[in-house]
GROMACS .gro file of C-alpha atoms in nm:
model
  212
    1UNK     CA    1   1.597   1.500  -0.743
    2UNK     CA    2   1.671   1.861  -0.731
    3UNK     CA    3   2.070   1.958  -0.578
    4UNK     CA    4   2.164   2.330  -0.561
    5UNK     CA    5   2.410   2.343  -0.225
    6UNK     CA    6   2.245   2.575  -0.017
    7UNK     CA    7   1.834   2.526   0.093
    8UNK     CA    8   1.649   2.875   0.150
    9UNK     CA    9   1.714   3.194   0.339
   10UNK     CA   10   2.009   3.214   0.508
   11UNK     CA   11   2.072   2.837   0.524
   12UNK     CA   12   2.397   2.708   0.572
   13UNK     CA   13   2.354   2.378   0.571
   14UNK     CA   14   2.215   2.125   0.305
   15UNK     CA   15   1.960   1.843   0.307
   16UNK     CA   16   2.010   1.493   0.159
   17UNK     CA   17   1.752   1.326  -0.023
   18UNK     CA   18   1.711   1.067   0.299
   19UNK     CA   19   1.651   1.342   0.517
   20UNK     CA   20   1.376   1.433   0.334
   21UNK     CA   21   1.219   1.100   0.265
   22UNK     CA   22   1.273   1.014   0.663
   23UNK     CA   23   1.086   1.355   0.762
   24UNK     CA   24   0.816   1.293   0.485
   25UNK     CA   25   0.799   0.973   0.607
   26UNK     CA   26   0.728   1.086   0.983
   27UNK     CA   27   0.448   1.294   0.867
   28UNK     CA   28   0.298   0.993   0.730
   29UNK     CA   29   0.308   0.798   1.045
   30UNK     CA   30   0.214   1.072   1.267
   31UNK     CA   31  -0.093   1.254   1.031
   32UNK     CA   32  -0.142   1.014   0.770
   33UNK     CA   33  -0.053   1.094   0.401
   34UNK     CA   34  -0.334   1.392   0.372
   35UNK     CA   35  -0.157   1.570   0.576
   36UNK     CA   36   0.178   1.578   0.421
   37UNK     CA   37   0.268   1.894   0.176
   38UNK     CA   38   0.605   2.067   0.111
   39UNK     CA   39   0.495   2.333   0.359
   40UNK     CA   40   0.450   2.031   0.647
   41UNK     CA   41   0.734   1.885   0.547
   42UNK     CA   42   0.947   2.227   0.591
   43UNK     CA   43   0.823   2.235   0.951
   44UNK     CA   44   0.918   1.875   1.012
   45UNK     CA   45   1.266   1.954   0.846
   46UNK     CA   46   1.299   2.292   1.038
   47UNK     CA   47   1.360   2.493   0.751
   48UNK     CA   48   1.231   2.752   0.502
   49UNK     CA   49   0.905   2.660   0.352
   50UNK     CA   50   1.062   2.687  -0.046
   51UNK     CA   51   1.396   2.491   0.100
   52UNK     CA   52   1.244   2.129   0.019
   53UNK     CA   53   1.162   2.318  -0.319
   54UNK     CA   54   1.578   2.271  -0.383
   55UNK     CA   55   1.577   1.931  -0.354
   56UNK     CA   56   1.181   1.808  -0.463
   57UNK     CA   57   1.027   1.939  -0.762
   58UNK     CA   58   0.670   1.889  -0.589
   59UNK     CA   59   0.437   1.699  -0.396
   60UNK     CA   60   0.395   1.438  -0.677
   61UNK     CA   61   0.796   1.362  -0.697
   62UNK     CA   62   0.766   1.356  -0.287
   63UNK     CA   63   0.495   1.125  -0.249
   64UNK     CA   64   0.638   0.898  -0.544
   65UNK     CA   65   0.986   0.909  -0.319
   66UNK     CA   66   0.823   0.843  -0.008
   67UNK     CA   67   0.655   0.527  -0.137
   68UNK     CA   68   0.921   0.435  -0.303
   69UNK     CA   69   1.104   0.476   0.084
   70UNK     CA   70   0.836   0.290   0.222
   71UNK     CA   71   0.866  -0.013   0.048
   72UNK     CA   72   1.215  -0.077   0.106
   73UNK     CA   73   1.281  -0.406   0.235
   74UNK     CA   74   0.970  -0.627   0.080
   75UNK     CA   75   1.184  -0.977   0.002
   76UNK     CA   76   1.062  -1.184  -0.290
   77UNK     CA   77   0.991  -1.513  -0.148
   78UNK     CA   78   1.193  -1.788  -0.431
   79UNK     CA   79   1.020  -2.082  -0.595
   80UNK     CA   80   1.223  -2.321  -0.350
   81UNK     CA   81   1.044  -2.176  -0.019
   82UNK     CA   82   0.744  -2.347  -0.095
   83UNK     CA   83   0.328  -2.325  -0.291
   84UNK     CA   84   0.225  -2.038  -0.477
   85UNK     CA   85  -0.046  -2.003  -0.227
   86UNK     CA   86   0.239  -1.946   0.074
   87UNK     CA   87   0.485  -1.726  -0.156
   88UNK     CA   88   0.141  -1.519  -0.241
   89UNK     CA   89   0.036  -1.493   0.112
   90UNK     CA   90   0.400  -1.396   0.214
   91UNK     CA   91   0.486  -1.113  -0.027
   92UNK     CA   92   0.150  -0.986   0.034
   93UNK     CA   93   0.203  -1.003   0.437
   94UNK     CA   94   0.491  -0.803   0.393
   95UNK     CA   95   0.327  -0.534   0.205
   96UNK     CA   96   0.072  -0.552   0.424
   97UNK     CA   97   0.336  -0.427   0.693
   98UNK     CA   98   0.408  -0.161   0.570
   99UNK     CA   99   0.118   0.035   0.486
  100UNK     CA  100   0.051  -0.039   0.821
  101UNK     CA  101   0.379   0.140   0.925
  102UNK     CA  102   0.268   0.420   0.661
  103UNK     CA  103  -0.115   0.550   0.674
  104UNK     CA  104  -0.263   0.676   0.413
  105UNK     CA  105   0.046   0.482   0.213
  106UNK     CA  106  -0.218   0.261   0.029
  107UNK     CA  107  -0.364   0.565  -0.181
  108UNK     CA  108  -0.055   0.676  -0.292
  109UNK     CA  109   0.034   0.351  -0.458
  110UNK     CA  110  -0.326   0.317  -0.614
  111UNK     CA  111  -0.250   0.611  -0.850
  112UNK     CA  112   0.122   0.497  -0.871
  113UNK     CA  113   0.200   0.123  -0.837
  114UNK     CA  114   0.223   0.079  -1.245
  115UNK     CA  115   0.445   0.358  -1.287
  116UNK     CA  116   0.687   0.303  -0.987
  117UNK     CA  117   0.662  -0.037  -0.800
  118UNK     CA  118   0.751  -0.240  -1.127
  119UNK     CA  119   0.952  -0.477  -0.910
  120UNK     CA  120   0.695  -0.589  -0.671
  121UNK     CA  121   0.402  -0.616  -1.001
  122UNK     CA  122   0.660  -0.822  -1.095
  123UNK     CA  123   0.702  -1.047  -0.806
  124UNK     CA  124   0.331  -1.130  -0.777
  125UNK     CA  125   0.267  -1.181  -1.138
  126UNK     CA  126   0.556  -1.421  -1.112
  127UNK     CA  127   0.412  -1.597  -0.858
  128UNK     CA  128   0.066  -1.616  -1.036
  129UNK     CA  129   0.251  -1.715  -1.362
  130UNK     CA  130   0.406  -2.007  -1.188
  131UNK     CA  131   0.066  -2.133  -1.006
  132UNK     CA  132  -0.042  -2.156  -1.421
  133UNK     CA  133  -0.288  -1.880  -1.459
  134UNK     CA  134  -0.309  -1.781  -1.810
  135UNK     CA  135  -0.202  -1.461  -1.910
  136UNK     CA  136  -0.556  -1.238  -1.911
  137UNK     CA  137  -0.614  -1.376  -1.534
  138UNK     CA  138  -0.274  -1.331  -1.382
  139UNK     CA  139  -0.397  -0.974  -1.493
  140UNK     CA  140  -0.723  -0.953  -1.353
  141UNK     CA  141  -0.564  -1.152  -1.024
  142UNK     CA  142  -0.343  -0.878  -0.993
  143UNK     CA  143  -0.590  -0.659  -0.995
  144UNK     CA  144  -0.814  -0.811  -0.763
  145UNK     CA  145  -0.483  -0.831  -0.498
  146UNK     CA  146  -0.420  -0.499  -0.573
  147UNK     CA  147  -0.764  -0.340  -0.514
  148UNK     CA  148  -0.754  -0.522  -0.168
  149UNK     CA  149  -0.440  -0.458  -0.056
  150UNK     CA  150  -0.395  -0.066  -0.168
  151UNK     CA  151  -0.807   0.025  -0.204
  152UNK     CA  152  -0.947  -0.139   0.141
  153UNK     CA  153  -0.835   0.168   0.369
  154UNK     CA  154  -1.120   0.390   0.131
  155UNK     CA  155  -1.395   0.161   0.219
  156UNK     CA  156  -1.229   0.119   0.612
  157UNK     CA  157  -1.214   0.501   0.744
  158UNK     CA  158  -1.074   0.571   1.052
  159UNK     CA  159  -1.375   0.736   1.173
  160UNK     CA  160  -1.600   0.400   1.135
  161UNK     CA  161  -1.894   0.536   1.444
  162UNK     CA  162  -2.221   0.583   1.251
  163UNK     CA  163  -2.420   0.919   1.257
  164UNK     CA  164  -2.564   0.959   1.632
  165UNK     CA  165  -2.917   0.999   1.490
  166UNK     CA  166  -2.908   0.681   1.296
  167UNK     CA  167  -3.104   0.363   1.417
  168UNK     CA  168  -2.875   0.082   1.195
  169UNK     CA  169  -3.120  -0.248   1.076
  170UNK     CA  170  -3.079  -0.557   1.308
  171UNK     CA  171  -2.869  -0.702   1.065
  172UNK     CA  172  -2.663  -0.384   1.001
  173UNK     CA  173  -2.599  -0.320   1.396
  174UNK     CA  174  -2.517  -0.723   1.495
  175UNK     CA  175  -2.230  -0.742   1.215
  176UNK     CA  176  -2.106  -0.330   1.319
  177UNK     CA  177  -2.045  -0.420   1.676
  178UNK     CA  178  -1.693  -0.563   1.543
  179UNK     CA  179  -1.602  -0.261   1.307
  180UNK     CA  180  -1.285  -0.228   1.504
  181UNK     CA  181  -1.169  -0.583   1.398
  182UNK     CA  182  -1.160  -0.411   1.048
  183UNK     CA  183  -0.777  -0.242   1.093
  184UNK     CA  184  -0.679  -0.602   1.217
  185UNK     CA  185  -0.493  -0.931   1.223
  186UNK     CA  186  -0.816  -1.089   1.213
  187UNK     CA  187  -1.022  -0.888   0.879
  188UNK     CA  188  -0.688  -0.829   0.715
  189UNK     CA  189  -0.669  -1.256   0.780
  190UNK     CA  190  -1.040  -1.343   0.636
  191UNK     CA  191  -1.018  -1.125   0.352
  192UNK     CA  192  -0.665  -1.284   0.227
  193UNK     CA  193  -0.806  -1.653   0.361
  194UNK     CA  194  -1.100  -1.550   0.097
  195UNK     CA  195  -0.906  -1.405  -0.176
  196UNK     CA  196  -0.633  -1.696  -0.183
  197UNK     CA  197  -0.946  -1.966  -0.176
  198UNK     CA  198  -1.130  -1.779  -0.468
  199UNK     CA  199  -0.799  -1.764  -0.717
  200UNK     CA  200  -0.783  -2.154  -0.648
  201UNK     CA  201  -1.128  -2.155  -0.667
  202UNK     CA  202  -1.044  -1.970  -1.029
  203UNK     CA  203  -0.764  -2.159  -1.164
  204UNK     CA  204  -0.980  -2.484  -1.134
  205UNK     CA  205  -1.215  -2.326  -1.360
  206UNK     CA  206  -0.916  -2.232  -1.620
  207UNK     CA  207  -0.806  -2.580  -1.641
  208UNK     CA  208  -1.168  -2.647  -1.713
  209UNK     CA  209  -1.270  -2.396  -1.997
  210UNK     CA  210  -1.615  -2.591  -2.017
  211UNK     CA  211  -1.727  -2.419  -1.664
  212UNK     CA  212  -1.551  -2.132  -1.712
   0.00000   0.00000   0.00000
């Protein structure tokens, strides 16, 4: 990160790089992570629009700081507190929490999460590691946990009403009637209920390369 002393016209104070993350950070919460750009994060700051400029080289090293901000906190869960299945589910919970806390949070960290978040890759390949998948599918179960955790908010928009003029199939409009549950306890529940079950389902088939 950028320091030169002073930040833009006239200025006479300075900004520290939690100030900016914390403001940046705010605009997330409040707008959602399409909204935030040095400009927005000026006004939130109160400053000169090229004063963030002093401290961020751009919107790239911002974002990459502000998820970086946002993750602070996630605890490992050891090998003593119990199954893989319950460490998993854990780690994952508290990621969960907060890209909750952060919208828009998730597609940051799709385009990021190899570069940046090398300590929480770590933690859940760990964890996968120790419940004896192989090499290749402690990959592709990453993957799979990572396309659900970080990808679900593109295929869950927060405008979820369908088009006025459109008459939805019987089958379409009994399942749609709960598209709220979708942001919630109980979708963000099923969907980790079903992904836990399926890697068990998986590493039974490992330890039996004949079905595999």
């Amino acid at each position: 990160m950028r320091n030169h002393g002073g930040v833009g016209s006239g200025a006479n104070s300075t900004l520290s790089e939690a100030e900016i993350v914390e403001a940046a950070l705010r605009v997330v919460r409040e707008d959602g992570v399409e909204k935030l750009s040095m400009r927005r994060l000026s006004r939130e700051l109160g400053v000169s629009p090229m004063a963030p400029y002093y401290y961020v080289a751009d919107k790239r090293e911002l974002l990459d700081l502000v998820a970086s901000a946002a993750l602070v906190g996630v605890r490992k869960p050891s090998r003593e507190s119990g199954p893989w299945q319950g460490r998993l589910r854990d780690l994952i919970d508290q990621i969960d929490d907060k890209l909750r806390r952060h919208p828009g949070l998730g597609d940051i960290l799709l385009e990021q999460m190899l570069g940046k978040q090398l300590d929480l890759i770590e933690a859940v390949m760990e964890i996968l590691f120790d419940a004896g998948f192989s090499d290749r599918n402690v990959l592709a179960a990453y993957a799979t946990i990572h396309t659900y955790l970080f990808g679900r908010s593109r295929v869950n928009p927060r405008d979820r009403s369908a088009p006025a003029d459109v008459l939805l199939p019987e089958a379409v409009a009994r399942a749609t009637k709960y598209m709220s549950d979708l942001r919630g306890k109980y979708s963000y529940d099923f969907g980790m209920e079903v992904l836990v079950a399926g890697l068990e389902a998986q590493l039974a088939l490992q330890a039996r390369p004949d079905l595999a």
